[in-house]
Amino acid sequence: MKRIRHVLLGILSMSLLTGCWDQMLFKNVRLILGVGIDKAEGENVLVTFVLPDVSDKKRNAPEIISVSGETAREARSNLGKKLNLVPDGAKNRFLMIGEQLAKNDIYTVLDVFYRDPRSALNAKIGVVEDRAESLLQTGYMRKPNFILNLDKQILSAETFTILPEENIQSICTVLFDPGQDVILPYLAAGDGTPLIKGVALFNSKSLTGTLDTRESKLCLLLADRMGKKAILTLPIPNQPKKIGSKMTFRVFHTKRKLDVDVNKGKVVVTIDLLLKAEAEEFSPDHLDETGQVSKLNEFFSKELTQEAQKVVQKLQKANCDVFGIGRRIIAFHPEAWKTMDWNSTYPLITIQPNVKVEISRPGIIY
């Protein structure tokens, strides 16, 4: 009798379960793996979709379809007219925005991703030199797998501190922050594969400039955003220009200090950056000689400080506050902030970067 009571209780409990009321089966949808958005004629946008191969030929190559619409959402609806299944962006892996569109206001095409509860907000986002459609179509024609793995290419560059770790979700709050700006991956159609050119600089929601890969690496270090590793190559002092006249070292630890001083409306910013490094390639050898490491540290510190000053100049020219200086002023000098027009003030403030290199690991040989 007791066993029957337990069985009846279990059956009653199962009848109260709701089940998977919101399930969506793969057999009923066509997944979108990548998206590129460009400015089209007039006020329309051209959206390029990367879709997996579902044919019986098993080509393992994506299908690339470009559709225009007055909005990004309308373009996806128009895509549905070309497919025999409902397009679904829940597994989207990257979003590429054309340069011309990015110069206007990228949020105009991002809004749909934030409003759709099924959006893949962890998808990588970047800006494409010229048009996103060209990047996706060119990569597809030459090497299809590289387009399918474009997000992995970006992840690899993040590991080496070439690109910032960003996605659709992470940039949302910064886009609306008056005291900080975003930087995004900047790509182009390369010879057979997408080419990472550096980072795109933004002022608020608009593209205003770019940095190359060397400059982006130093910019990220100054912003205290080092990836898992950072590798730098610099000329060796008093060496003729030839193969073997440069040293490559790996940064394994950083310490960044940012001071913002506001006095009578004048803003002075000091960025002190310490790079602890390990020698990875140094053909002249003899790092154990007295004073050799000290001379290299002094020379490399001076070289990187000069490069950092040029990076800061480009950031100010692009009006891109990637260091969040305005956010510091809002937090610690609110009264001064109220009197500032930050877009006009930021390009004119004094920002002094100081880079110090310490080669503390010579490698397994001296």
PDB file of C-alpha atoms in Angstrom, residues 69-232:
ATOM      1  CA  GLY A  69      16.335  46.225 -45.521  1.00  0.00           C
ATOM      2  CA  GLU A  70      15.386  49.490 -43.909  1.00  0.00           C
ATOM      3  CA  THR A  71      16.534  48.050 -40.562  1.00  0.00           C
ATOM      4  CA  ALA A  72      18.687  45.103 -39.512  1.00  0.00           C
ATOM      5  CA  ARG A  73      15.590  43.292 -38.226  1.00  0.00           C
ATOM      6  CA  GLU A  74      13.771  43.791 -41.510  1.00  0.00           C
ATOM      7  CA  ALA A  75      16.788  42.406 -43.368  1.00  0.00           C
ATOM      8  CA  ARG A  76      16.620  39.210 -41.291  1.00  0.00           C
ATOM      9  CA  SER A  77      12.919  38.956 -42.079  1.00  0.00           C
ATOM     10  CA  ASN A  78      13.752  39.301 -45.763  1.00  0.00           C
ATOM     11  CA  LEU A  79      16.325  36.523 -45.328  1.00  0.00           C
ATOM     12  CA  GLY A  80      13.500  34.261 -44.184  1.00  0.00           C
ATOM     13  CA  LYS A  81      11.878  34.716 -47.579  1.00  0.00           C
ATOM     14  CA  LYS A  82      14.928  33.094 -49.209  1.00  0.00           C
ATOM     15  CA  LEU A  83      15.141  30.104 -46.862  1.00  0.00           C
ATOM     16  CA  ASN A  84      12.864  27.139 -46.290  1.00  0.00           C
ATOM     17  CA  LEU A  85      13.494  27.347 -42.525  1.00  0.00           C
ATOM     18  CA  VAL A  86      13.231  30.178 -40.010  1.00  0.00           C
ATOM     19  CA  PRO A  87      16.635  31.957 -39.540  1.00  0.00           C
ATOM     20  CA  ASP A  88      17.832  31.921 -35.924  1.00  0.00           C
ATOM     21  CA  GLY A  89      20.721  33.954 -34.462  1.00  0.00           C
ATOM     22  CA  ALA A  90      21.055  32.187 -31.119  1.00  0.00           C
ATOM     23  CA  LYS A  91      24.372  30.597 -32.156  1.00  0.00           C
ATOM     24  CA  ASN A  92      25.836  33.630 -33.911  1.00  0.00           C
ATOM     25  CA  ARG A  93      29.622  33.804 -33.413  1.00  0.00           C
ATOM     26  CA  PHE A  94      30.634  37.200 -34.824  1.00  0.00           C
ATOM     27  CA  LEU A  95      29.297  40.536 -36.009  1.00  0.00           C
ATOM     28  CA  MET A  96      31.306  42.602 -38.497  1.00  0.00           C
ATOM     29  CA  ILE A  97      30.366  46.232 -39.217  1.00  0.00           C
ATOM     30  CA  GLY A  98      31.459  48.042 -42.365  1.00  0.00           C
ATOM     31  CA  GLU A  99      33.662  51.119 -41.926  1.00  0.00           C
ATOM     32  CA  GLN A 100      31.263  53.563 -43.547  1.00  0.00           C
ATOM     33  CA  LEU A 101      28.417  52.483 -41.281  1.00  0.00           C
ATOM     34  CA  ALA A 102      30.650  52.540 -38.191  1.00  0.00           C
ATOM     35  CA  LYS A 103      31.551  56.184 -38.834  1.00  0.00           C
ATOM     36  CA  ASN A 104      27.915  57.145 -38.306  1.00  0.00           C
ATOM     37  CA  ASP A 105      26.480  55.355 -35.267  1.00  0.00           C
ATOM     38  CA  ILE A 106      27.001  51.638 -34.650  1.00  0.00           C
ATOM     39  CA  TYR A 107      24.201  51.467 -32.099  1.00  0.00           C
ATOM     40  CA  THR A 108      21.643  51.935 -34.874  1.00  0.00           C
ATOM     41  CA  VAL A 109      22.374  48.344 -35.946  1.00  0.00           C
ATOM     42  CA  LEU A 110      23.200  46.970 -32.479  1.00  0.00           C
ATOM     43  CA  ASP A 111      19.836  47.791 -30.921  1.00  0.00           C
ATOM     44  CA  VAL A 112      18.162  44.728 -32.445  1.00  0.00           C
ATOM     45  CA  PHE A 113      20.695  42.404 -30.788  1.00  0.00           C
ATOM     46  CA  TYR A 114      19.969  43.801 -27.325  1.00  0.00           C
ATOM     47  CA  ARG A 115      16.184  43.653 -27.734  1.00  0.00           C
ATOM     48  CA  ASP A 116      16.043  40.063 -28.998  1.00  0.00           C
ATOM     49  CA  PRO A 117      16.093  37.594 -26.047  1.00  0.00           C
ATOM     50  CA  ARG A 118      17.568  34.913 -28.311  1.00  0.00           C
ATOM     51  CA  SER A 119      20.553  37.002 -29.429  1.00  0.00           C
ATOM     52  CA  ALA A 120      24.045  35.602 -28.882  1.00  0.00           C
ATOM     53  CA  LEU A 121      25.425  38.522 -26.902  1.00  0.00           C
ATOM     54  CA  ASN A 122      28.787  36.757 -26.473  1.00  0.00           C
ATOM     55  CA  ALA A 123      29.440  37.019 -30.232  1.00  0.00           C
ATOM     56  CA  LYS A 124      32.668  38.805 -31.185  1.00  0.00           C
ATOM     57  CA  ILE A 125      32.282  42.240 -32.753  1.00  0.00           C
ATOM     58  CA  GLY A 126      34.626  44.127 -35.069  1.00  0.00           C
ATOM     59  CA  VAL A 127      34.932  46.808 -37.739  1.00  0.00           C
ATOM     60  CA  VAL A 128      35.923  46.000 -41.316  1.00  0.00           C
ATOM     61  CA  GLU A 129      38.000  48.235 -43.551  1.00  0.00           C
ATOM     62  CA  ASP A 130      35.766  49.123 -46.489  1.00  0.00           C
ATOM     63  CA  ARG A 131      32.787  46.689 -46.466  1.00  0.00           C
ATOM     64  CA  ALA A 132      31.920  43.712 -44.284  1.00  0.00           C
ATOM     65  CA  GLU A 133      30.251  42.006 -47.246  1.00  0.00           C
ATOM     66  CA  SER A 134      33.558  42.010 -49.148  1.00  0.00           C
ATOM     67  CA  LEU A 135      35.415  40.453 -46.219  1.00  0.00           C
ATOM     68  CA  LEU A 136      32.916  37.626 -45.809  1.00  0.00           C
ATOM     69  CA  GLN A 137      32.500  36.941 -49.523  1.00  0.00           C
ATOM     70  CA  THR A 138      36.243  37.055 -50.264  1.00  0.00           C
ATOM     71  CA  GLY A 139      37.131  34.771 -47.382  1.00  0.00           C
ATOM     72  CA  TYR A 140      34.381  32.349 -48.379  1.00  0.00           C
ATOM     73  CA  MET A 141      35.556  32.081 -51.974  1.00  0.00           C
ATOM     74  CA  ARG A 142      39.191  31.468 -51.046  1.00  0.00           C
ATOM     75  CA  LYS A 143      39.141  29.527 -47.785  1.00  0.00           C
ATOM     76  CA  PRO A 144      35.646  28.770 -46.446  1.00  0.00           C
ATOM     77  CA  ASN A 145      36.817  27.440 -43.081  1.00  0.00           C
ATOM     78  CA  PHE A 146      38.485  30.746 -42.202  1.00  0.00           C
ATOM     79  CA  ILE A 147      35.146  32.541 -42.303  1.00  0.00           C
ATOM     80  CA  LEU A 148      33.563  29.902 -40.090  1.00  0.00           C
ATOM     81  CA  ASN A 149      36.445  30.320 -37.628  1.00  0.00           C
ATOM     82  CA  LEU A 150      36.756  34.105 -37.764  1.00  0.00           C
ATOM     83  CA  ASP A 151      35.839  34.340 -34.083  1.00  0.00           C
ATOM     84  CA  LYS A 152      38.703  31.968 -33.222  1.00  0.00           C
ATOM     85  CA  GLN A 153      41.118  34.167 -35.161  1.00  0.00           C
ATOM     86  CA  ILE A 154      39.988  37.111 -33.027  1.00  0.00           C
ATOM     87  CA  LEU A 155      40.342  35.039 -29.834  1.00  0.00           C
ATOM     88  CA  SER A 156      43.925  34.183 -30.791  1.00  0.00           C
ATOM     89  CA  ALA A 157      44.768  37.875 -31.270  1.00  0.00           C
ATOM     90  CA  GLU A 158      43.200  38.637 -27.870  1.00  0.00           C
ATOM     91  CA  THR A 159      45.524  36.083 -26.269  1.00  0.00           C
ATOM     92  CA  PHE A 160      48.566  37.945 -27.655  1.00  0.00           C
ATOM     93  CA  THR A 161      47.290  41.372 -26.524  1.00  0.00           C
ATOM     94  CA  ILE A 162      46.698  42.557 -30.080  1.00  0.00           C
ATOM     95  CA  LEU A 163      42.937  42.951 -29.752  1.00  0.00           C
ATOM     96  CA  PRO A 164      40.761  43.821 -26.737  1.00  0.00           C
ATOM     97  CA  GLU A 165      38.533  41.146 -25.226  1.00  0.00           C
ATOM     98  CA  GLU A 166      35.150  42.482 -26.282  1.00  0.00           C
ATOM     99  CA  ASN A 167      31.797  41.134 -27.429  1.00  0.00           C
ATOM    100  CA  ILE A 168      28.345  42.540 -28.184  1.00  0.00           C
ATOM    101  CA  GLN A 169      27.347  42.528 -24.534  1.00  0.00           C
ATOM    102  CA  SER A 170      30.539  43.928 -23.014  1.00  0.00           C
ATOM    103  CA  ILE A 171      30.533  47.131 -25.103  1.00  0.00           C
ATOM    104  CA  CYS A 172      26.906  48.080 -24.416  1.00  0.00           C
ATOM    105  CA  THR A 173      27.381  50.023 -21.174  1.00  0.00           C
ATOM    106  CA  VAL A 174      30.585  51.696 -22.411  1.00  0.00           C
ATOM    107  CA  LEU A 175      28.818  53.004 -25.533  1.00  0.00           C
ATOM    108  CA  PHE A 176      26.549  55.041 -23.246  1.00  0.00           C
ATOM    109  CA  ASP A 177      29.260  56.049 -20.771  1.00  0.00           C
ATOM    110  CA  PRO A 178      30.210  59.745 -21.211  1.00  0.00           C
ATOM    111  CA  GLY A 179      33.549  59.132 -19.476  1.00  0.00           C
ATOM    112  CA  GLN A 180      34.918  56.203 -21.484  1.00  0.00           C
ATOM    113  CA  ASP A 181      35.121  54.945 -25.065  1.00  0.00           C
ATOM    114  CA  VAL A 182      35.455  51.538 -26.705  1.00  0.00           C
ATOM    115  CA  ILE A 183      38.033  50.122 -29.074  1.00  0.00           C
ATOM    116  CA  LEU A 184      37.151  47.199 -31.337  1.00  0.00           C
ATOM    117  CA  PRO A 185      39.026  44.790 -33.635  1.00  0.00           C
ATOM    118  CA  TYR A 186      39.800  46.284 -37.054  1.00  0.00           C
ATOM    119  CA  LEU A 187      39.957  43.772 -39.910  1.00  0.00           C
ATOM    120  CA  ALA A 188      40.362  43.711 -43.674  1.00  0.00           C
ATOM    121  CA  ALA A 189      40.108  41.195 -46.494  1.00  0.00           C
ATOM    122  CA  GLY A 190      43.613  39.714 -46.692  1.00  0.00           C
ATOM    123  CA  ASP A 191      45.263  37.373 -49.163  1.00  0.00           C
ATOM    124  CA  GLY A 192      43.153  34.263 -48.669  1.00  0.00           C
ATOM    125  CA  THR A 193      42.273  34.949 -45.020  1.00  0.00           C
ATOM    126  CA  PRO A 194      40.825  37.855 -43.043  1.00  0.00           C
ATOM    127  CA  LEU A 195      43.608  40.197 -41.944  1.00  0.00           C
ATOM    128  CA  ILE A 196      43.730  41.728 -38.471  1.00  0.00           C
ATOM    129  CA  LYS A 197      44.969  45.291 -38.968  1.00  0.00           C
ATOM    130  CA  GLY A 198      44.713  46.571 -35.394  1.00  0.00           C
ATOM    131  CA  VAL A 199      41.939  48.308 -33.476  1.00  0.00           C
ATOM    132  CA  ALA A 200      39.205  50.774 -34.409  1.00  0.00           C
ATOM    133  CA  LEU A 201      38.920  53.817 -32.143  1.00  0.00           C
ATOM    134  CA  PHE A 202      35.515  55.175 -31.171  1.00  0.00           C
ATOM    135  CA  ASN A 203      34.230  58.406 -29.738  1.00  0.00           C
ATOM    136  CA  SER A 204      30.917  57.517 -28.124  1.00  0.00           C
ATOM    137  CA  LYS A 205      29.217  55.386 -30.825  1.00  0.00           C
ATOM    138  CA  SER A 206      31.153  56.538 -33.913  1.00  0.00           C
ATOM    139  CA  LEU A 207      34.402  55.367 -35.513  1.00  0.00           C
ATOM    140  CA  THR A 208      37.003  58.137 -35.431  1.00  0.00           C
ATOM    141  CA  GLY A 209      40.401  56.488 -36.024  1.00  0.00           C
ATOM    142  CA  THR A 210      42.531  53.347 -36.009  1.00  0.00           C
ATOM    143  CA  LEU A 211      45.747  51.929 -34.542  1.00  0.00           C
ATOM    144  CA  ASP A 212      47.932  49.278 -36.179  1.00  0.00           C
ATOM    145  CA  THR A 213      48.753  45.998 -34.409  1.00  0.00           C
ATOM    146  CA  ARG A 214      51.933  47.286 -32.755  1.00  0.00           C
ATOM    147  CA  GLU A 215      50.198  50.421 -31.506  1.00  0.00           C
ATOM    148  CA  SER A 216      47.160  48.455 -30.325  1.00  0.00           C
ATOM    149  CA  LYS A 217      49.369  46.183 -28.231  1.00  0.00           C
ATOM    150  CA  LEU A 218      50.940  49.144 -26.434  1.00  0.00           C
ATOM    151  CA  CYS A 219      47.540  50.811 -26.066  1.00  0.00           C
ATOM    152  CA  LEU A 220      46.114  47.729 -24.344  1.00  0.00           C
ATOM    153  CA  LEU A 221      49.107  47.534 -22.009  1.00  0.00           C
ATOM    154  CA  LEU A 222      48.647  51.203 -21.083  1.00  0.00           C
ATOM    155  CA  ALA A 223      44.964  50.501 -20.476  1.00  0.00           C
ATOM    156  CA  ASP A 224      45.893  47.626 -18.138  1.00  0.00           C
ATOM    157  CA  ARG A 225      44.209  45.111 -20.431  1.00  0.00           C
ATOM    158  CA  MET A 226      46.969  42.610 -21.193  1.00  0.00           C
ATOM    159  CA  GLY A 227      45.865  39.221 -22.530  1.00  0.00           C
ATOM    160  CA  LYS A 228      47.522  35.970 -21.560  1.00  0.00           C
ATOM    161  CA  LYS A 229      50.798  37.101 -23.146  1.00  0.00           C
ATOM    162  CA  ALA A 230      52.376  40.089 -24.869  1.00  0.00           C
ATOM    163  CA  ILE A 231      55.435  39.865 -27.120  1.00  0.00           C
ATOM    164  CA  LEU A 232      57.416  42.958 -28.149  1.00  0.00           C
TER     165      LEU A 232
END
